[in-house]
PDB file of C-alpha atoms in Angstrom:
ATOM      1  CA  UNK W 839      23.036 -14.937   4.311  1.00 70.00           C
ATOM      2  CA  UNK W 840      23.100 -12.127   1.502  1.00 84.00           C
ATOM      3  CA  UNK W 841      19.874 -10.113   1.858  1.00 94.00           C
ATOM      4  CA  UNK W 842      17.624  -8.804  -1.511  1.00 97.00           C
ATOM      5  CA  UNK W 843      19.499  -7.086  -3.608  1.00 97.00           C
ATOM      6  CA  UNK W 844      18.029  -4.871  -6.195  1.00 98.00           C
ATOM      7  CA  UNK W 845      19.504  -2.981  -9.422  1.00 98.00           C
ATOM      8  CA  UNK W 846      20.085  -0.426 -10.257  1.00 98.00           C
ATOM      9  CA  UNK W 847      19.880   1.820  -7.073  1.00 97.00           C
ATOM     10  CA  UNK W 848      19.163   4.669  -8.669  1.00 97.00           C
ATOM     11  CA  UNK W 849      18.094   5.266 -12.111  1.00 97.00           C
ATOM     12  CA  UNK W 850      16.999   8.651 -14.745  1.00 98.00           C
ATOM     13  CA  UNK W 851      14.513   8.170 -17.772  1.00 98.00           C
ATOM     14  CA  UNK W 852      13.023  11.021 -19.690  1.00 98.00           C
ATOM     15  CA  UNK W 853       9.239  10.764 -20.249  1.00 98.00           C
ATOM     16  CA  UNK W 854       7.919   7.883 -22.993  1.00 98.00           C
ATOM     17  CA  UNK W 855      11.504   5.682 -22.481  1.00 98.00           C
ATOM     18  CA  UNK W 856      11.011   1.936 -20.210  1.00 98.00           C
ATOM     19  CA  UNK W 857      12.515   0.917 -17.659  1.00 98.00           C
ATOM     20  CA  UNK W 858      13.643  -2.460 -15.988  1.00 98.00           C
ATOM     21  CA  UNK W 859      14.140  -2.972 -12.276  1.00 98.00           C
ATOM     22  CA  UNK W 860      15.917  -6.246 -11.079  1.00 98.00           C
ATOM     23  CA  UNK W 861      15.797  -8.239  -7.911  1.00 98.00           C
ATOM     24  CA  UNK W 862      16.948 -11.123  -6.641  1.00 98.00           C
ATOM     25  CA  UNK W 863      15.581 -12.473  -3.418  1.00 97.00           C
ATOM     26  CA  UNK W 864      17.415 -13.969  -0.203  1.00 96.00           C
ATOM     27  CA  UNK W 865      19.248 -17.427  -1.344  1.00 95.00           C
ATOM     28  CA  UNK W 866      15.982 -20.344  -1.160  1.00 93.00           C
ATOM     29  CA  UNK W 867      13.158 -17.327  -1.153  1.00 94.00           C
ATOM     30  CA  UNK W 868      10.549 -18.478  -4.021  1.00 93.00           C
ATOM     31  CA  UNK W 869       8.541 -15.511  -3.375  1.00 93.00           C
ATOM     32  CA  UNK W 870       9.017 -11.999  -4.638  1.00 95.00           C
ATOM     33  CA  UNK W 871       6.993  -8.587  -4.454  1.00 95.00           C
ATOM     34  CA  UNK W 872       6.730  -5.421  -5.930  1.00 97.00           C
ATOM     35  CA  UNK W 873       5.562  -2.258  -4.417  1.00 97.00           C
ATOM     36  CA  UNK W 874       6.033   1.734  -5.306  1.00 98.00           C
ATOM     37  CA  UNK W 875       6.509   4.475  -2.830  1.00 97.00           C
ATOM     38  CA  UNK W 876       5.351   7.893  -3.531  1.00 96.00           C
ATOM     39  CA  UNK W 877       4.818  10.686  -1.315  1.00 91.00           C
ATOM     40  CA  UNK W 878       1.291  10.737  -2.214  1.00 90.00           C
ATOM     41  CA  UNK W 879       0.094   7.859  -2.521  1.00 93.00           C
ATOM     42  CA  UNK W 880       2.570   5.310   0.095  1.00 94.00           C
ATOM     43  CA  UNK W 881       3.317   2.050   0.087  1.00 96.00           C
ATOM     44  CA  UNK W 882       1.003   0.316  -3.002  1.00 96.00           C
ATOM     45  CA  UNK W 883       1.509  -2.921  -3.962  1.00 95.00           C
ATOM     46  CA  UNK W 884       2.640  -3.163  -7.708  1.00 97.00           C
ATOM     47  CA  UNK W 885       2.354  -7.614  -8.063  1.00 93.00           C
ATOM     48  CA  UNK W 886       3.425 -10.625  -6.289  1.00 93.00           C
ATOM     49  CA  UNK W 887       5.297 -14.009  -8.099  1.00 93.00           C
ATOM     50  CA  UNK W 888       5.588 -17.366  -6.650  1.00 92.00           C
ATOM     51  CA  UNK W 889       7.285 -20.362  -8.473  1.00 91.00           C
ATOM     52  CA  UNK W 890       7.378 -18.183 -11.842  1.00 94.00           C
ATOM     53  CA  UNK W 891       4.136 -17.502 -11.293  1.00 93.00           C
ATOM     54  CA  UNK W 892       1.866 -14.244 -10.969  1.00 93.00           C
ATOM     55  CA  UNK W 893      -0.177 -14.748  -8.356  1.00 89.00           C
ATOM     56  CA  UNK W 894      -1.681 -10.915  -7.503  1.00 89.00           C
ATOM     57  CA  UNK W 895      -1.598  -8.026  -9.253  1.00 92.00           C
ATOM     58  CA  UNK W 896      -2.009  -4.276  -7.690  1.00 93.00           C
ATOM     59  CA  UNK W 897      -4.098  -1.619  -9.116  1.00 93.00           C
ATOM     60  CA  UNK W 898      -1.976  -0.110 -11.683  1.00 96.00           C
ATOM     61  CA  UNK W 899      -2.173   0.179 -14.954  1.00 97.00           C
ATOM     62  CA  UNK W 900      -0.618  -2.585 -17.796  1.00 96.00           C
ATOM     63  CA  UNK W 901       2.304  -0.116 -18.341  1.00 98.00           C
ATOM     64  CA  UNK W 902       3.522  -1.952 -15.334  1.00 98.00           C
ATOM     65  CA  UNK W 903       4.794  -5.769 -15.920  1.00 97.00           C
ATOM     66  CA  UNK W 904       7.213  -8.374 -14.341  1.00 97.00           C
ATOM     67  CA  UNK W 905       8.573 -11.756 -14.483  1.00 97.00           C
ATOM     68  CA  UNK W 906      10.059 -14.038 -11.932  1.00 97.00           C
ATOM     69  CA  UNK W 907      12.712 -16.552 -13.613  1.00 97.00           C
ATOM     70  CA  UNK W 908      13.494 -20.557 -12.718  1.00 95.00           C
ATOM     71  CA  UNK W 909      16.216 -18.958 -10.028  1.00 94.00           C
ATOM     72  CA  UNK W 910      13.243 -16.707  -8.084  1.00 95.00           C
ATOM     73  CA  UNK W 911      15.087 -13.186  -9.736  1.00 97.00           C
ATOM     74  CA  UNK W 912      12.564 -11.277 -10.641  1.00 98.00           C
ATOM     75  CA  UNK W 913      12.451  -8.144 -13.035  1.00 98.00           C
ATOM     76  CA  UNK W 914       9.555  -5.226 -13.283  1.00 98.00           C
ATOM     77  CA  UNK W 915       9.641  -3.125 -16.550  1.00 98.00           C
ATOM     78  CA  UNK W 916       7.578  -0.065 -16.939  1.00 98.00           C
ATOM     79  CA  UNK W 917       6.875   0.896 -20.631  1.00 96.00           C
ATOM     80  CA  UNK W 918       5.817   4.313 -21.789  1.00 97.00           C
ATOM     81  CA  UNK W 919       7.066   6.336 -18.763  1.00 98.00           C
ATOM     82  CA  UNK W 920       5.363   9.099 -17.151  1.00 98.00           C
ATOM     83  CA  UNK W 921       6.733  11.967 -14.764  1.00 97.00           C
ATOM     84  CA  UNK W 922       4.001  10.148 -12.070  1.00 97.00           C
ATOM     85  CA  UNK W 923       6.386   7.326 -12.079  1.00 98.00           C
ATOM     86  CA  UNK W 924       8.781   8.758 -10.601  1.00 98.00           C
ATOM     87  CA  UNK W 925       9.200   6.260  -6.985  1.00 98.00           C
ATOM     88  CA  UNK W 926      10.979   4.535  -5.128  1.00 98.00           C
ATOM     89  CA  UNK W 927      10.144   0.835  -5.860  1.00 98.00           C
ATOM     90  CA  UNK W 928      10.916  -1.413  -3.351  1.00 97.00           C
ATOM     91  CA  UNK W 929      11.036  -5.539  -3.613  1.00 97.00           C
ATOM     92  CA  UNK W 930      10.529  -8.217  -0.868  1.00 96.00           C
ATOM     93  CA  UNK W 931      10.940 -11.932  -0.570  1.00 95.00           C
ATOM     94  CA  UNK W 932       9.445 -14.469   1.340  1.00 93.00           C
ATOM     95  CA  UNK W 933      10.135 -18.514   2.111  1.00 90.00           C
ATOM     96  CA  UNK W 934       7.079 -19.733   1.308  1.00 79.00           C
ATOM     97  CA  UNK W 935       3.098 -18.326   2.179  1.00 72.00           C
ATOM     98  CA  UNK W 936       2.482 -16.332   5.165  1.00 71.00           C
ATOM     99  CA  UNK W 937       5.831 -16.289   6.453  1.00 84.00           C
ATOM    100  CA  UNK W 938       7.863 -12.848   7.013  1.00 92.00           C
ATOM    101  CA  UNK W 939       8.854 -10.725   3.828  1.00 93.00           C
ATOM    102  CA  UNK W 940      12.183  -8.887   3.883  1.00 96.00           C
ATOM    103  CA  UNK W 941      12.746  -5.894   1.707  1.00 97.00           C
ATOM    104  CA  UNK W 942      15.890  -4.219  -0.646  1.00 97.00           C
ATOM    105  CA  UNK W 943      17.352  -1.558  -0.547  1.00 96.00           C
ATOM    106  CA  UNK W 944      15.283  -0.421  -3.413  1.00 97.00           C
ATOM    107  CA  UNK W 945      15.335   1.621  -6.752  1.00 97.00           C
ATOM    108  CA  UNK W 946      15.050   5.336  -7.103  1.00 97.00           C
ATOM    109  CA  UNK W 947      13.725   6.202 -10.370  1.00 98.00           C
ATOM    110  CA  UNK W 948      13.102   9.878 -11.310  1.00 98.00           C
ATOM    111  CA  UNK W 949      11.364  10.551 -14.989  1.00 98.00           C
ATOM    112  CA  UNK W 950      12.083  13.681 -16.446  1.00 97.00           C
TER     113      UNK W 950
ATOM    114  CA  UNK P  14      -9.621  -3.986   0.431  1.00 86.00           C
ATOM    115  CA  UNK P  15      -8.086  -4.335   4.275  1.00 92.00           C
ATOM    116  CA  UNK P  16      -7.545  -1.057   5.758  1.00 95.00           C
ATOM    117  CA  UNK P  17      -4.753  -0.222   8.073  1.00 97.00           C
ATOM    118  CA  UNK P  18      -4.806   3.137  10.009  1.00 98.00           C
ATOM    119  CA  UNK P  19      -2.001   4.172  12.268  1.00 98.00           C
ATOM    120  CA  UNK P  20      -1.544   6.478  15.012  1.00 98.00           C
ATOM    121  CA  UNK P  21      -0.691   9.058  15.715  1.00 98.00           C
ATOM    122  CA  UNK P  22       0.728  10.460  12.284  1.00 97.00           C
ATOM    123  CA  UNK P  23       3.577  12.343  13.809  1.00 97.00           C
ATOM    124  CA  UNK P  24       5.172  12.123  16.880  1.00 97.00           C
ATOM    125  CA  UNK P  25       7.777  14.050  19.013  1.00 97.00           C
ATOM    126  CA  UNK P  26       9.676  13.312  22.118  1.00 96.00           C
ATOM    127  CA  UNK P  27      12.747  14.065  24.125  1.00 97.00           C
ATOM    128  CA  UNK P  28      15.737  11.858  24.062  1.00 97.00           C
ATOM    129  CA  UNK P  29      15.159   8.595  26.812  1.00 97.00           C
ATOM    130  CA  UNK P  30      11.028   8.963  26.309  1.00 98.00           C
ATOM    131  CA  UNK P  31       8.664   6.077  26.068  1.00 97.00           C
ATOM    132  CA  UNK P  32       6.454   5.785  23.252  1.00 96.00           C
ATOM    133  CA  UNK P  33       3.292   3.855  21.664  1.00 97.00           C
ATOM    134  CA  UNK P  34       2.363   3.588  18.475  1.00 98.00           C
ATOM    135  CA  UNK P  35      -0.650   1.847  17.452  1.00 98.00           C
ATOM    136  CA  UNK P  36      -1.999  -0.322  14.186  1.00 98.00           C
ATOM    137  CA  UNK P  37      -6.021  -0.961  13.544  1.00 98.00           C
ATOM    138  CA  UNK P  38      -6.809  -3.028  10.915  1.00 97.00           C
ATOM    139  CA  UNK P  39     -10.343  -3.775   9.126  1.00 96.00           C
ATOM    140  CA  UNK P  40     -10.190  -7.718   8.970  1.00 93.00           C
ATOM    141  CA  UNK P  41      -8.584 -10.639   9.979  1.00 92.00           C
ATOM    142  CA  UNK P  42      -4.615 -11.198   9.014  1.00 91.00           C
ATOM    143  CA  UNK P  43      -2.555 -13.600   7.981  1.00 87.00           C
ATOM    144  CA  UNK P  44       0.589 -11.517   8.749  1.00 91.00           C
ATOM    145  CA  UNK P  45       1.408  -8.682  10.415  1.00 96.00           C
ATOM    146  CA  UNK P  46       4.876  -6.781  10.323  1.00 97.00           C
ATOM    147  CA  UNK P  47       6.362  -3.500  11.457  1.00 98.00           C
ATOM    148  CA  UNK P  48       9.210  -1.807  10.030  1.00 98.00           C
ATOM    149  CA  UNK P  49      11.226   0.791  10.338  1.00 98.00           C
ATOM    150  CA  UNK P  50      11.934   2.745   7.421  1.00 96.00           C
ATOM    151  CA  UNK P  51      15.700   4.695   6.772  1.00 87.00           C
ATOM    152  CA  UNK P  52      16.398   7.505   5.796  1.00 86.00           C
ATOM    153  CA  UNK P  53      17.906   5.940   2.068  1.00 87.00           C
ATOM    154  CA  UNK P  54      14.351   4.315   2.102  1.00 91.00           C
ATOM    155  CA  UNK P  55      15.183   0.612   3.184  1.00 90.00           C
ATOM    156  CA  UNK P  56      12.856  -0.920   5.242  1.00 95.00           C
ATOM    157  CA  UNK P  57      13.853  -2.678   8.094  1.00 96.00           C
ATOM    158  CA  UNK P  58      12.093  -5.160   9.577  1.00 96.00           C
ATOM    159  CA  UNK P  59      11.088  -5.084  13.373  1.00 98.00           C
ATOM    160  CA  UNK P  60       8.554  -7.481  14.139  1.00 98.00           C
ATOM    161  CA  UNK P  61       6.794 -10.547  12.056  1.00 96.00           C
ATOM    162  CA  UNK P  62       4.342 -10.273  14.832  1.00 97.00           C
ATOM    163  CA  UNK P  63       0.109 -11.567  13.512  1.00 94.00           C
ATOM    164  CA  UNK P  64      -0.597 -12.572  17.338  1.00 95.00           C
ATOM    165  CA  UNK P  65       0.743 -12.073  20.781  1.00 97.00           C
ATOM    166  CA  UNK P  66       3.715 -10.374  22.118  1.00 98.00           C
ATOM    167  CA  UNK P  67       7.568  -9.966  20.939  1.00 98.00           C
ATOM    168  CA  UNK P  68      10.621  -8.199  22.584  1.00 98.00           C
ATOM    169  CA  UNK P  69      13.956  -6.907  21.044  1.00 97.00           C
ATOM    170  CA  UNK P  70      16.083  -5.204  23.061  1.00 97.00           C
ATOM    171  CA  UNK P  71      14.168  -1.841  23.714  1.00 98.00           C
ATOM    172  CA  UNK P  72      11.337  -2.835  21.455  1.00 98.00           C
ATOM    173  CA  UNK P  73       8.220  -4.501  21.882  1.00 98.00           C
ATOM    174  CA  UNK P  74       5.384  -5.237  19.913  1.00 98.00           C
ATOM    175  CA  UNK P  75       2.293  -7.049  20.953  1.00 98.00           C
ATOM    176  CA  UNK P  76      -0.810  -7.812  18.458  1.00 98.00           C
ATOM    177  CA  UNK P  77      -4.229  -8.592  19.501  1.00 97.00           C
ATOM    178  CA  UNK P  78      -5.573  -9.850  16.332  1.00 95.00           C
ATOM    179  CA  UNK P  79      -9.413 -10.988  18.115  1.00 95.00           C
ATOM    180  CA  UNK P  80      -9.486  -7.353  18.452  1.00 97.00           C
ATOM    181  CA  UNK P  81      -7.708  -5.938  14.892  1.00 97.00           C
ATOM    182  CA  UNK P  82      -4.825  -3.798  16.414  1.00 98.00           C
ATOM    183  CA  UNK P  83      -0.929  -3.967  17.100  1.00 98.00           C
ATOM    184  CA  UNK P  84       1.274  -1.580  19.445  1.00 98.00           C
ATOM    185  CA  UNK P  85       4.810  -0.732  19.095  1.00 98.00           C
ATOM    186  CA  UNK P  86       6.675  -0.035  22.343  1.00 98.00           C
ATOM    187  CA  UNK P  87       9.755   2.127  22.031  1.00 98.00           C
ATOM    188  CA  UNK P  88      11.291   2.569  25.473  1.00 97.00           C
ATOM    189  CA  UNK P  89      14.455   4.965  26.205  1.00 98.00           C
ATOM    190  CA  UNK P  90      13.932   6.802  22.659  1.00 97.00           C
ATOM    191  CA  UNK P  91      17.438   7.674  21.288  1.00 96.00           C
ATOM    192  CA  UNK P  92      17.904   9.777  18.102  1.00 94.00           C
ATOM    193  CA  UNK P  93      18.731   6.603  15.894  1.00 94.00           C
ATOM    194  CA  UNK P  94      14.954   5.559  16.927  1.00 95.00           C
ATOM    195  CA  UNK P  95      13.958   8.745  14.204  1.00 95.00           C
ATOM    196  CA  UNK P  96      12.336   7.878  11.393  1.00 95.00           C
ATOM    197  CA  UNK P  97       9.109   6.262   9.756  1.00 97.00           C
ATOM    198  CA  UNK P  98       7.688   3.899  11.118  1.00 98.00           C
ATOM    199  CA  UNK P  99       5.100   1.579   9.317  1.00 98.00           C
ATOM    200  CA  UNK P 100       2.759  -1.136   9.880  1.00 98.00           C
ATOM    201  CA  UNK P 101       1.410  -3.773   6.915  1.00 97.00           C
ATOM    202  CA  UNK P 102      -0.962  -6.490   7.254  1.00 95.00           C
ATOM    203  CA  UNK P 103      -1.432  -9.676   4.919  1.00 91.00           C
ATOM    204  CA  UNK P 104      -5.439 -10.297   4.661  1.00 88.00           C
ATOM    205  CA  UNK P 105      -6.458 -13.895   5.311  1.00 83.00           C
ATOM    206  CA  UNK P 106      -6.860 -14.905   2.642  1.00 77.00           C
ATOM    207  CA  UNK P 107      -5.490 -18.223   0.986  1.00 65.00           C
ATOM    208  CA  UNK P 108      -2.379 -17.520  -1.537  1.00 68.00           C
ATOM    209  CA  UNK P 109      -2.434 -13.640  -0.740  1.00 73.00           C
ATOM    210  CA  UNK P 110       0.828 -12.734   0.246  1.00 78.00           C
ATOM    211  CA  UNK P 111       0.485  -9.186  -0.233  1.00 87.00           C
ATOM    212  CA  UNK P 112       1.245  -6.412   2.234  1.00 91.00           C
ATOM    213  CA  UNK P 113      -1.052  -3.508   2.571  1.00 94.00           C
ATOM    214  CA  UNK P 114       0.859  -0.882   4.455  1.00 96.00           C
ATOM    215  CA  UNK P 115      -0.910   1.851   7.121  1.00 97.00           C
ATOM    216  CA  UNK P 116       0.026   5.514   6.470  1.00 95.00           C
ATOM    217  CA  UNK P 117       3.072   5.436   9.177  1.00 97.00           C
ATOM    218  CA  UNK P 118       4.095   7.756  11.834  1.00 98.00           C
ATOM    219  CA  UNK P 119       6.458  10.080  11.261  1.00 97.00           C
ATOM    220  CA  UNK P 120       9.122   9.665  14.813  1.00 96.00           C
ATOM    221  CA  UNK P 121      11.265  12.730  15.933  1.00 96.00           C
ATOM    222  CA  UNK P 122      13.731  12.169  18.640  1.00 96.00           C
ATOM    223  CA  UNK P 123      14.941  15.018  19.850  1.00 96.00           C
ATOM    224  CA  UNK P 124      18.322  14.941  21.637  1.00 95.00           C
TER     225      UNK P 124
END
């Protein structure tokens, strides 16, 4: 079974363009997650979508957005970019609740 | 929020050494996972692991959640065992799925 996949791998955006991130979970996963990695700040949780649904949202600010569609790929756009966005943002997916969540490979983005 | 520390931070050891790392968390889970994360930045997962005790191979990972903390066994360290290792915990909480992730520890293995 194909694992999550995420696109692009690696991406460059000056400051002020937007961005969109895709994943698309493991074949019959309905739940997808977003987090960003920085070296200062780790692992934080960016929002969490279940059925096409947003069900939690991290502390970041509404420059951040996503969607899950009918077939559980799910996209994350940031608007307005700023050099602090530069991260790795990594996406997991999950059966069904509190079962175990498998992550991509993840995107590199760097804003310049 | 949950909080997840981990110890220690950074860790060094020969080649063949045993090691321990260890998880505390602030309040009960409804999931607990370790990974292992590469050096592109993938993380791989070791454990799904909210109670009791789980072997792979040379892994092990045991989780006393009555008590809030999880250990990760590494026996017969090889140089492929390098990397970050982190623990994240799902709070119990109905419909909360997300992971809140400890600071890691930083693994050398030194041949």
């Amino acid at each position: 079974k194909a694992g999550v996949t995420q696109t692009p791998r690696y991406l460059i955006k000056t400051r002020g363009q937007q961005v969109t991130l895709s994943c698309s979970p493991i074949s019959g996963h309905r739940s997808v997650s977003w987090y960003q990695q920085t070296p200062g700040q780790g692992l934080q949780f960016l929002f969490e979508y279940f059925s096409e649904t947003q069900r939690n949202k991290g502390n970041f600010p509404g420059r951040f957005s996503g969607r899950q569609f009918s077939n559980s790929r799910s996209e994350m756009n940031v608007s307005t970019l700023e050099l602090g966005d530069s991260a790795l943002y990594l996406c997991a997916s999950s059966l069904q609740f509190r079962t175990e969540q498998y992550f991509g490979p993840g995107t590199r983005l760097t804003v310049t | 929020g949950i909080q997840v520390e981990q110890s220690p931070p950074d860790l060094i050891l020969q080649e063949g050494a045993n090691s321990t790392l260890r998880c505390n968390f602030s309040d009960s889970v409804n999931n607990l996972q370790w990974f292992h994360q590469n050096p592109w930045g993938q993380l791989i997962n070791l454990f799904y692991i909210p109670s009791g005790t789980k072997q792979n191979g040379r892994l092990s990972a045991t989780t006393v959640a009555t008590e809030r903390y999880s250990l990760l066994y590494i026996s017969s360290s090889q140089t492929t065992d390098s990397g970050v290792y982190f623990c994240a915990v799902v709070k119990a909480n109905f419909g909360n799925e997300k992971l809140t992730f400890g600071t890691g520890t930083r693994l050398t293995i030194i041949p």
